Tab-separated table of N, CA and C in Angstrom:
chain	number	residue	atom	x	y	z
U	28	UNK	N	-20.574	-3.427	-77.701
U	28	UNK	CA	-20.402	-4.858	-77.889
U	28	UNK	C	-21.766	-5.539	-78.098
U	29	UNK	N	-22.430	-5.570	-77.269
U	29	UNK	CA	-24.226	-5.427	-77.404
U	29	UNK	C	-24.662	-5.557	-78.897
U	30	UNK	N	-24.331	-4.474	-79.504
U	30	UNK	CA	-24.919	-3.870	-81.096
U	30	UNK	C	-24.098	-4.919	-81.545
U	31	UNK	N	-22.694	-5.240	-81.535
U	31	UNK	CA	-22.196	-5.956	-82.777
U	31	UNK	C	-22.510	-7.833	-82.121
U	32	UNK	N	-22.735	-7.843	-80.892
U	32	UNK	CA	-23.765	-9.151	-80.878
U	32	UNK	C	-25.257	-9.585	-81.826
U	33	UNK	N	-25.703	-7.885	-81.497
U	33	UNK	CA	-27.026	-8.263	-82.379
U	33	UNK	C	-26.810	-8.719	-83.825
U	34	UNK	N	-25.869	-7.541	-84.194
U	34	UNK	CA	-25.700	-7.856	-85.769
U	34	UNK	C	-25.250	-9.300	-86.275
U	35	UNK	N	-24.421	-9.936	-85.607
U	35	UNK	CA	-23.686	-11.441	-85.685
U	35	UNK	C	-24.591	-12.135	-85.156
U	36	UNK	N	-25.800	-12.201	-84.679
U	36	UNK	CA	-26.372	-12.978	-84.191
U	36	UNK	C	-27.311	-13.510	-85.888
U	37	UNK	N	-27.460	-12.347	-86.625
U	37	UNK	CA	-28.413	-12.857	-87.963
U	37	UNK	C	-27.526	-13.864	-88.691
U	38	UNK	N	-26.170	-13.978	-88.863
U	38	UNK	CA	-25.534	-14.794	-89.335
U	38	UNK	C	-25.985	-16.448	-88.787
U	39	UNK	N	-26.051	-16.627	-87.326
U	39	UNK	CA	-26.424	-17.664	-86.622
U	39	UNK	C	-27.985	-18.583	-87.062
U	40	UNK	N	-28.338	-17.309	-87.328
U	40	UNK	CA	-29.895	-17.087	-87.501
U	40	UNK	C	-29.994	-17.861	-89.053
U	41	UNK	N	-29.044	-18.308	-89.511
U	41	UNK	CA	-28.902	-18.708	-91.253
U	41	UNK	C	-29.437	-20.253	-91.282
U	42	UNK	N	-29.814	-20.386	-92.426
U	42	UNK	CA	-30.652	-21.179	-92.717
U	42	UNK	C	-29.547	-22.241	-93.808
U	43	UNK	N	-28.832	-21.229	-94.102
U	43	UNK	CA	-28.116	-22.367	-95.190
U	43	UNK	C	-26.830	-21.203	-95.381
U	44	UNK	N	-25.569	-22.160	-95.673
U	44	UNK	CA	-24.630	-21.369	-96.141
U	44	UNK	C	-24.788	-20.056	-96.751
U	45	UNK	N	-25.187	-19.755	-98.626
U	45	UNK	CA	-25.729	-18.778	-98.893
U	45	UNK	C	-26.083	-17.571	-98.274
U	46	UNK	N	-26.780	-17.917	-97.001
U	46	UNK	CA	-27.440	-17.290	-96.740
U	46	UNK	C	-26.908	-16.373	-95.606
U	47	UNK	N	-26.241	-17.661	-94.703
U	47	UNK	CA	-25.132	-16.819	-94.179
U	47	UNK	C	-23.745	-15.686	-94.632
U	48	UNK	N	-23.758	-16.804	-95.785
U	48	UNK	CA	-22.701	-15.670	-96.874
U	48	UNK	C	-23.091	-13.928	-97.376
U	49	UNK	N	-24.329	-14.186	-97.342
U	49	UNK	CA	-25.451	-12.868	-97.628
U	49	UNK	C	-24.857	-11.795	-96.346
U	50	UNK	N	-25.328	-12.203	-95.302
U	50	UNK	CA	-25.400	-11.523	-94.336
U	50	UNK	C	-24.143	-11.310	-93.715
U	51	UNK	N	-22.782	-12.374	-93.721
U	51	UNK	CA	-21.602	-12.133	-93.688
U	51	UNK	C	-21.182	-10.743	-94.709
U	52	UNK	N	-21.334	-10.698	-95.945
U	52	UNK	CA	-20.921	-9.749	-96.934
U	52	UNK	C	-21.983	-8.386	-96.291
U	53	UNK	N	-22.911	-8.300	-95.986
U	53	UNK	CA	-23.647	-7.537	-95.470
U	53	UNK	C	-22.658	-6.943	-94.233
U	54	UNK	N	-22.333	-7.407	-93.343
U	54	UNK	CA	-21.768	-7.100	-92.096
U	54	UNK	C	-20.032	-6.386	-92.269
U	55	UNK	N	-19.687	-7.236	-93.182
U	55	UNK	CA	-18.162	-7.306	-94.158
U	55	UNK	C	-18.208	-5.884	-95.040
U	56	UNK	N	-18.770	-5.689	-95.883
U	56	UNK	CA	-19.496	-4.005	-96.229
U	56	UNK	C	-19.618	-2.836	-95.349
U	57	UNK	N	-20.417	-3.308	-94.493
U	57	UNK	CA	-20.719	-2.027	-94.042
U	57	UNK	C	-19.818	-1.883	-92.079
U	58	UNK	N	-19.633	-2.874	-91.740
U	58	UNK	CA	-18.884	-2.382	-90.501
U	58	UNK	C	-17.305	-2.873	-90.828
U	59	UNK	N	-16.277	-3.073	-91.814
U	59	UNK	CA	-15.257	-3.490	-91.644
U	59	UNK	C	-14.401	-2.398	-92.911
U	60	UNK	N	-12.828	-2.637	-92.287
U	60	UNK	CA	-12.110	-1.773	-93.068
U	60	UNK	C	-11.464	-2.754	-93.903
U	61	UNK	N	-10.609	-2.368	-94.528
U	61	UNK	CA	-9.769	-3.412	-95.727
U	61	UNK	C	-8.592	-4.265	-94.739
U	62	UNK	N	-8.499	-5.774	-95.418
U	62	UNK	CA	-7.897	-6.929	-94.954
U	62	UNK	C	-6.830	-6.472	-94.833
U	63	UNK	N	-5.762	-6.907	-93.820
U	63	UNK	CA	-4.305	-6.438	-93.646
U	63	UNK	C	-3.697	-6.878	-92.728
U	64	UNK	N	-2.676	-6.726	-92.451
U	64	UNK	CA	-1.444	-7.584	-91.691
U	64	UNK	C	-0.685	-6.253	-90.944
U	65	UNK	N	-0.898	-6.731	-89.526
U	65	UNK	CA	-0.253	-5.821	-88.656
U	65	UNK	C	0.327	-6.175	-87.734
U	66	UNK	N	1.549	-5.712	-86.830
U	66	UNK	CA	2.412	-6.315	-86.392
U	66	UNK	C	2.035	-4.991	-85.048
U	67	UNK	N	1.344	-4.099	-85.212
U	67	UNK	CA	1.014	-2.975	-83.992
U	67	UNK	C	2.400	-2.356	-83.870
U	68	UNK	N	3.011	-1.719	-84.840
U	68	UNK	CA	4.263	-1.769	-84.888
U	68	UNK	C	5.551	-2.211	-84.242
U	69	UNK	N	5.415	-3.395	-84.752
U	69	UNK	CA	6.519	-4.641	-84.323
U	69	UNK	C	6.286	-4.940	-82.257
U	70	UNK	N	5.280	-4.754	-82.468
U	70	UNK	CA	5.131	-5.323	-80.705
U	70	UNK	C	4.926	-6.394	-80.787
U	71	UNK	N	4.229	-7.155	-81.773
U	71	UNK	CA	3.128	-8.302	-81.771
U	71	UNK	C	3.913	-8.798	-83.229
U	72	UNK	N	3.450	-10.184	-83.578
U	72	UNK	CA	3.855	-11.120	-84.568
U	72	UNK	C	2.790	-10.522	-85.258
U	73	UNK	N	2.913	-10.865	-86.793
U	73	UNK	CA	1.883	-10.644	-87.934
U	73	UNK	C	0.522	-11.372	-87.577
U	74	UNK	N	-0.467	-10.521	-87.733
U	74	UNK	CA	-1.529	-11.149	-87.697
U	74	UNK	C	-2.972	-10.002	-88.673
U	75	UNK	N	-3.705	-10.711	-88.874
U	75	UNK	CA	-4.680	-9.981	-89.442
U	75	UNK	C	-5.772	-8.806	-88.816
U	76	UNK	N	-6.112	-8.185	-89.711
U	76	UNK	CA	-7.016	-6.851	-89.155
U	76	UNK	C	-7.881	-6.505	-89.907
U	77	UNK	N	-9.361	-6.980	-89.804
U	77	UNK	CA	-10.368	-6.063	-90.332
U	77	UNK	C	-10.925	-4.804	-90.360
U	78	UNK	N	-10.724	-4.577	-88.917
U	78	UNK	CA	-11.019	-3.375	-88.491
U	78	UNK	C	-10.562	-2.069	-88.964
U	79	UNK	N	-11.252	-1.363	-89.045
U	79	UNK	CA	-10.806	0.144	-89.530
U	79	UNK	C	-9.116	0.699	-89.027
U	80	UNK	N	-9.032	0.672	-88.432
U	80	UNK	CA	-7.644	1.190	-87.913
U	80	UNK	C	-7.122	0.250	-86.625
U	81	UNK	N	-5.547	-0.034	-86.318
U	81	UNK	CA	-5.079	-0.880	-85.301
U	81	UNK	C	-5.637	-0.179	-84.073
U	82	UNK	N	-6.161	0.618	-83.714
U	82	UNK	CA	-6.787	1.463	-82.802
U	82	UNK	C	-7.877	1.203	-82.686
U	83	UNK	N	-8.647	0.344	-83.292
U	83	UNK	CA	-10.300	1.084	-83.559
U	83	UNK	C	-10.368	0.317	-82.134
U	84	UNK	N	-12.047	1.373	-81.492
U	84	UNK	CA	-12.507	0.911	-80.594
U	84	UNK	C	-12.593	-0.431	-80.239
U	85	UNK	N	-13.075	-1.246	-79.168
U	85	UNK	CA	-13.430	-2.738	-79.121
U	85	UNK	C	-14.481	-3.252	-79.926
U	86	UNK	N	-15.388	-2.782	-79.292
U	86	UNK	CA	-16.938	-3.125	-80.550
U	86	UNK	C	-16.436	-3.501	-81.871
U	87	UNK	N	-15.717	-2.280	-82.475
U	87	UNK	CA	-15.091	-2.597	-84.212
U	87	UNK	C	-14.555	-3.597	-83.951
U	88	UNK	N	-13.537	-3.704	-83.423
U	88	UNK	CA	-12.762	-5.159	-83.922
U	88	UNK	C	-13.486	-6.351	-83.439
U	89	UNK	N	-14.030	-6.097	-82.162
U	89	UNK	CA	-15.170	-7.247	-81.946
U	89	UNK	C	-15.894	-7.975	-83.196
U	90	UNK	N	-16.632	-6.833	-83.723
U	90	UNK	CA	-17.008	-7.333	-84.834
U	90	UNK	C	-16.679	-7.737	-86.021
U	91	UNK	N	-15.349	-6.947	-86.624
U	91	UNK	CA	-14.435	-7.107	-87.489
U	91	UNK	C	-14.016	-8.715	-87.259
U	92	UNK	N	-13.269	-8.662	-86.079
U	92	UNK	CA	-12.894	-9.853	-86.221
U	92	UNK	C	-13.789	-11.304	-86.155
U	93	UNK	N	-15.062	-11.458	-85.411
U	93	UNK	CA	-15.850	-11.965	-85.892
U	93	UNK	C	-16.603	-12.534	-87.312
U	94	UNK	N	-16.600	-11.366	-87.794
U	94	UNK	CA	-16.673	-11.812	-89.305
U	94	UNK	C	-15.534	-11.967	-90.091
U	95	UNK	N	-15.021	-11.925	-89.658
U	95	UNK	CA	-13.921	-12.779	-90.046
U	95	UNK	C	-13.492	-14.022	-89.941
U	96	UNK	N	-13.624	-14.534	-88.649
U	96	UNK	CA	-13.995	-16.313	-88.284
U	96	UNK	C	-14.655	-16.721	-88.622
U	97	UNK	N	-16.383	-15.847	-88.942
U	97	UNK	CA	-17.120	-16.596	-89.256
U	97	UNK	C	-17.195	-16.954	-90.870
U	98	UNK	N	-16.433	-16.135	-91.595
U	98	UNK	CA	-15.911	-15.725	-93.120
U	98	UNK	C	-15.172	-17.282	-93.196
U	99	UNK	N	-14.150	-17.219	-92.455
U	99	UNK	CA	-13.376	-18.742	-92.831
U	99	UNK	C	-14.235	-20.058	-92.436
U	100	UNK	N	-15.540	-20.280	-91.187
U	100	UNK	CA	-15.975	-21.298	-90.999
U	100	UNK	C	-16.844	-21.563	-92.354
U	101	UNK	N	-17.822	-20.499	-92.759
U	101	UNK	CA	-18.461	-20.842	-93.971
U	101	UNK	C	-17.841	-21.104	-95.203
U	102	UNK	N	-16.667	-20.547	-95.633
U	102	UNK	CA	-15.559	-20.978	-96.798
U	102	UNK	C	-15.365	-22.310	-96.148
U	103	UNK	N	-14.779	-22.616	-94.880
U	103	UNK	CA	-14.239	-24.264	-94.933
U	103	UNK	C	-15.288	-25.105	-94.722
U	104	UNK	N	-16.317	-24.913	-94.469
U	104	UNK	CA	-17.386	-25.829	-94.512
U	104	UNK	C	-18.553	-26.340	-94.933
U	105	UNK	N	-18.604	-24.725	-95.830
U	105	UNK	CA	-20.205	-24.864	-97.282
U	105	UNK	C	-21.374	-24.775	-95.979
U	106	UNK	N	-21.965	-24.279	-94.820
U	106	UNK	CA	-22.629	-24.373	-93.880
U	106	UNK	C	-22.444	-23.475	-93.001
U	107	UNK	N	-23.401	-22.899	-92.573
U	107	UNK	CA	-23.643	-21.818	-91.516
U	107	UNK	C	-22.485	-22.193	-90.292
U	108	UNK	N	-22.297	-20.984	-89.955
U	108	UNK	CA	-20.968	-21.501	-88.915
U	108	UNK	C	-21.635	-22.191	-87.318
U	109	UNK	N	-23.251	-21.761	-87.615
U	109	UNK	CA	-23.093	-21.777	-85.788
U	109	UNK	C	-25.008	-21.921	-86.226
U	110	UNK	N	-25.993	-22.209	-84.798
U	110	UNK	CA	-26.891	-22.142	-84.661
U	110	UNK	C	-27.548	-20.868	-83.612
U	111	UNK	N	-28.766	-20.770	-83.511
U	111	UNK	CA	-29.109	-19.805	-82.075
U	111	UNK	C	-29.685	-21.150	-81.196
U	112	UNK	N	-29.546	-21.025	-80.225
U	112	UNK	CA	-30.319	-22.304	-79.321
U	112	UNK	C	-31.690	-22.725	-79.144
U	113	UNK	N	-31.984	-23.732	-79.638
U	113	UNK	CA	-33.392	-23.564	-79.684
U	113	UNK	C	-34.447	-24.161	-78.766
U	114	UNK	N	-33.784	-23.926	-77.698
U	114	UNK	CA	-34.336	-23.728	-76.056
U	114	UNK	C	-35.075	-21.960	-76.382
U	115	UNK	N	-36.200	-21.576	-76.067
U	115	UNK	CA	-37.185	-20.715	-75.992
U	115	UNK	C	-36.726	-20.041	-75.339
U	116	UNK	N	-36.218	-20.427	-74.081
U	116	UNK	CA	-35.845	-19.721	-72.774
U	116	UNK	C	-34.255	-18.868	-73.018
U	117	UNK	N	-33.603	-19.783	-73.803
U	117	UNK	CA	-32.027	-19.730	-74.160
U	117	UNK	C	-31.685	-18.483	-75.268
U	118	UNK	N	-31.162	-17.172	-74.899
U	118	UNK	CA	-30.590	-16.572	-75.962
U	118	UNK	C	-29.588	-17.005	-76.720
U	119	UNK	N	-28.451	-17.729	-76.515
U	119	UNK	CA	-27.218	-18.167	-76.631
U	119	UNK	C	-27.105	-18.200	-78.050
U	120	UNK	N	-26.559	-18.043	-78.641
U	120	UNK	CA	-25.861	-19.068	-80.150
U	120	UNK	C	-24.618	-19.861	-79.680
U	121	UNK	N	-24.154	-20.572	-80.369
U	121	UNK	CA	-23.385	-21.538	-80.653
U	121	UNK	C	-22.448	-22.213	-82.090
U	122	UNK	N	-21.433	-22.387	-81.722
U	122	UNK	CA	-20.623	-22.535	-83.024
U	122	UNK	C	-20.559	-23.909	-83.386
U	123	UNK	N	-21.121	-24.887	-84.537
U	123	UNK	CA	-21.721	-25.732	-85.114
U	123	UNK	C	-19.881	-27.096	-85.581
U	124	UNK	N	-19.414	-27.381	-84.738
U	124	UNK	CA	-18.237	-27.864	-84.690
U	124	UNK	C	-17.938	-29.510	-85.578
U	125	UNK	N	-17.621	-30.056	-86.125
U	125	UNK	CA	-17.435	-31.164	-86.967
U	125	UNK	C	-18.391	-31.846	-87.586
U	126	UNK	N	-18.445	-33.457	-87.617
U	126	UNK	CA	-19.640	-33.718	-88.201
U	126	UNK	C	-20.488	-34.576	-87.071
U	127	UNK	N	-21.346	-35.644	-87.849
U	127	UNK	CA	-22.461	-35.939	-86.684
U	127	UNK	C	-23.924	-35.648	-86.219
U	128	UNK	N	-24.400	-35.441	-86.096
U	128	UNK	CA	-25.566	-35.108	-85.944
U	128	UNK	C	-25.661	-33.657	-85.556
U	129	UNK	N	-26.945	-32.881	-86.371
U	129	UNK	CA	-27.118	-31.755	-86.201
U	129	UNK	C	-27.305	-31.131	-84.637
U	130	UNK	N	-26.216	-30.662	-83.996
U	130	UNK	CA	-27.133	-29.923	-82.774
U	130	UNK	C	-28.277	-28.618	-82.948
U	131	UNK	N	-28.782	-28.818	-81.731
U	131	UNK	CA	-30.142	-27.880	-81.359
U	131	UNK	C	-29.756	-26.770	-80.823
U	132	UNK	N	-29.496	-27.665	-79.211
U	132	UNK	CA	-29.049	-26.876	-78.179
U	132	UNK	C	-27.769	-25.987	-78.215
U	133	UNK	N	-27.612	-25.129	-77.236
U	133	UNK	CA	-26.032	-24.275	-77.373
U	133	UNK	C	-24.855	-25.865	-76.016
U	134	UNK	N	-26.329	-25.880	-75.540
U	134	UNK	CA	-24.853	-26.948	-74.097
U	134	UNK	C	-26.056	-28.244	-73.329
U	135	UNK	N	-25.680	-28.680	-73.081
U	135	UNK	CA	-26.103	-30.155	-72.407
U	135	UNK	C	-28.032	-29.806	-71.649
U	136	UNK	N	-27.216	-28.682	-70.773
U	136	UNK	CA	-28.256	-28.578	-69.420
U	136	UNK	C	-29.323	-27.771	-70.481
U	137	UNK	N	-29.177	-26.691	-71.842
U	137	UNK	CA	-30.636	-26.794	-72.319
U	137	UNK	C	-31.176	-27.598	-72.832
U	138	UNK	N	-30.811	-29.198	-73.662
U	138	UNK	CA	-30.956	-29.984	-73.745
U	138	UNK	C	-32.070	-30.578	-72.859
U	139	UNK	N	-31.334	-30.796	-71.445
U	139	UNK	CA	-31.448	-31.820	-71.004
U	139	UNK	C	-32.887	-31.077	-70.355
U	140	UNK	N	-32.891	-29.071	-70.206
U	140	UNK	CA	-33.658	-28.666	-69.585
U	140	UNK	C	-35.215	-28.805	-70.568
U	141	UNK	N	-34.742	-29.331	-71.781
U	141	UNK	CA	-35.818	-28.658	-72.788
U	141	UNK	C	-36.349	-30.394	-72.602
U	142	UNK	N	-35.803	-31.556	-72.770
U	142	UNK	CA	-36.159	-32.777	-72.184
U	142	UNK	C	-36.552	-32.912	-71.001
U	143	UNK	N	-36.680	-32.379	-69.909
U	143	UNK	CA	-37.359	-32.772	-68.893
U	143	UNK	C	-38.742	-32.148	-69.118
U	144	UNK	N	-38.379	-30.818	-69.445
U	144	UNK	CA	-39.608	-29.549	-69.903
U	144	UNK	C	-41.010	-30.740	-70.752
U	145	UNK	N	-40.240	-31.107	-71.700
U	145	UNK	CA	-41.206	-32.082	-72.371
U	145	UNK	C	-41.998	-33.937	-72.093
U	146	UNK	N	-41.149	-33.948	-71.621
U	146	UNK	CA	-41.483	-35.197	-70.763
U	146	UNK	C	-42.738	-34.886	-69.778
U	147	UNK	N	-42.639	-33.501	-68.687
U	147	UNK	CA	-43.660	-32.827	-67.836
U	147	UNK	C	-44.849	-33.018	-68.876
U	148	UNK	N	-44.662	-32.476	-69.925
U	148	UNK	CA	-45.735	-31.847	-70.691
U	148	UNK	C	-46.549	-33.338	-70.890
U	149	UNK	N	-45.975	-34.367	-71.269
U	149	UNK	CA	-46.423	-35.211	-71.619
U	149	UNK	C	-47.531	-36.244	-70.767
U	150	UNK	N	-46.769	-35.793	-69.484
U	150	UNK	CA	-47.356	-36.805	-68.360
U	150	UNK	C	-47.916	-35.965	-67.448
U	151	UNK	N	-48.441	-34.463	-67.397
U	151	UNK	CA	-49.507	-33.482	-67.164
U	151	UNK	C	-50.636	-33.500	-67.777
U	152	UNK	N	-49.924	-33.841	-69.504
U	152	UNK	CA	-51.206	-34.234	-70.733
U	152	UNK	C	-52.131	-34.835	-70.063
């Protein structure tokens, strides 16, 4: 799960639609099987499957299906689906949700941690 974090994390890492589209088709290539509709034989309602086989390990579909959400956010929105947080301290990414002003942060408290952080700086200056 680890590995297919890293790999989805370069998508986050996008600078512009395009670019994410690059690295989506990159990920879409080389870790996913052909689009399809599976029902897990009739246990489950129709739903979609990237993944190599209704079996495949977690990781695969982890990732499979990932690029796959992230496949429809960049089709419906012309824009990278998500950011990485850009708190220093913060690994996180984050998924980039309606309109409004661009977020930074992944959640409030790095925000608010990266604003106090700077305020210090200012009045240590």
């Amino acid at each position: 799960m680890r590995e297919a974090a890293t790999l989805l994390r370069d998508v986050f890492a996008a600078e512009s639609a395009d670019a994410a589209a690059h690295v989506l088709n990159r990920l879409l290539g080389a870790h996913t099987g052909r689009l399809r509709l599976t029902s897990h034989g009739g246990g489950t309602p129709w739903h979609p499957h990237l993944d190599r086989d209704d079996d495949a390990p977690w990781p695969e579909w982890f990732l499979a299906s990932s690029c796959l959400a992230l496949t429809v956010l960049v089709w419906d929105h012309q824009r990278p689906p998500g950011r990485i947080c850009a708190s220093g301290s913060c690994p996180d990414v984050f998924i980039t949700r309606g309109s409004g002003p661009e977020r930074r942060y992944c959640s409030r408290r790095c925000a608010t941690r990266e604003r106090v952080a700077a305020h210090r700086r200012r009045a240590d200056g």
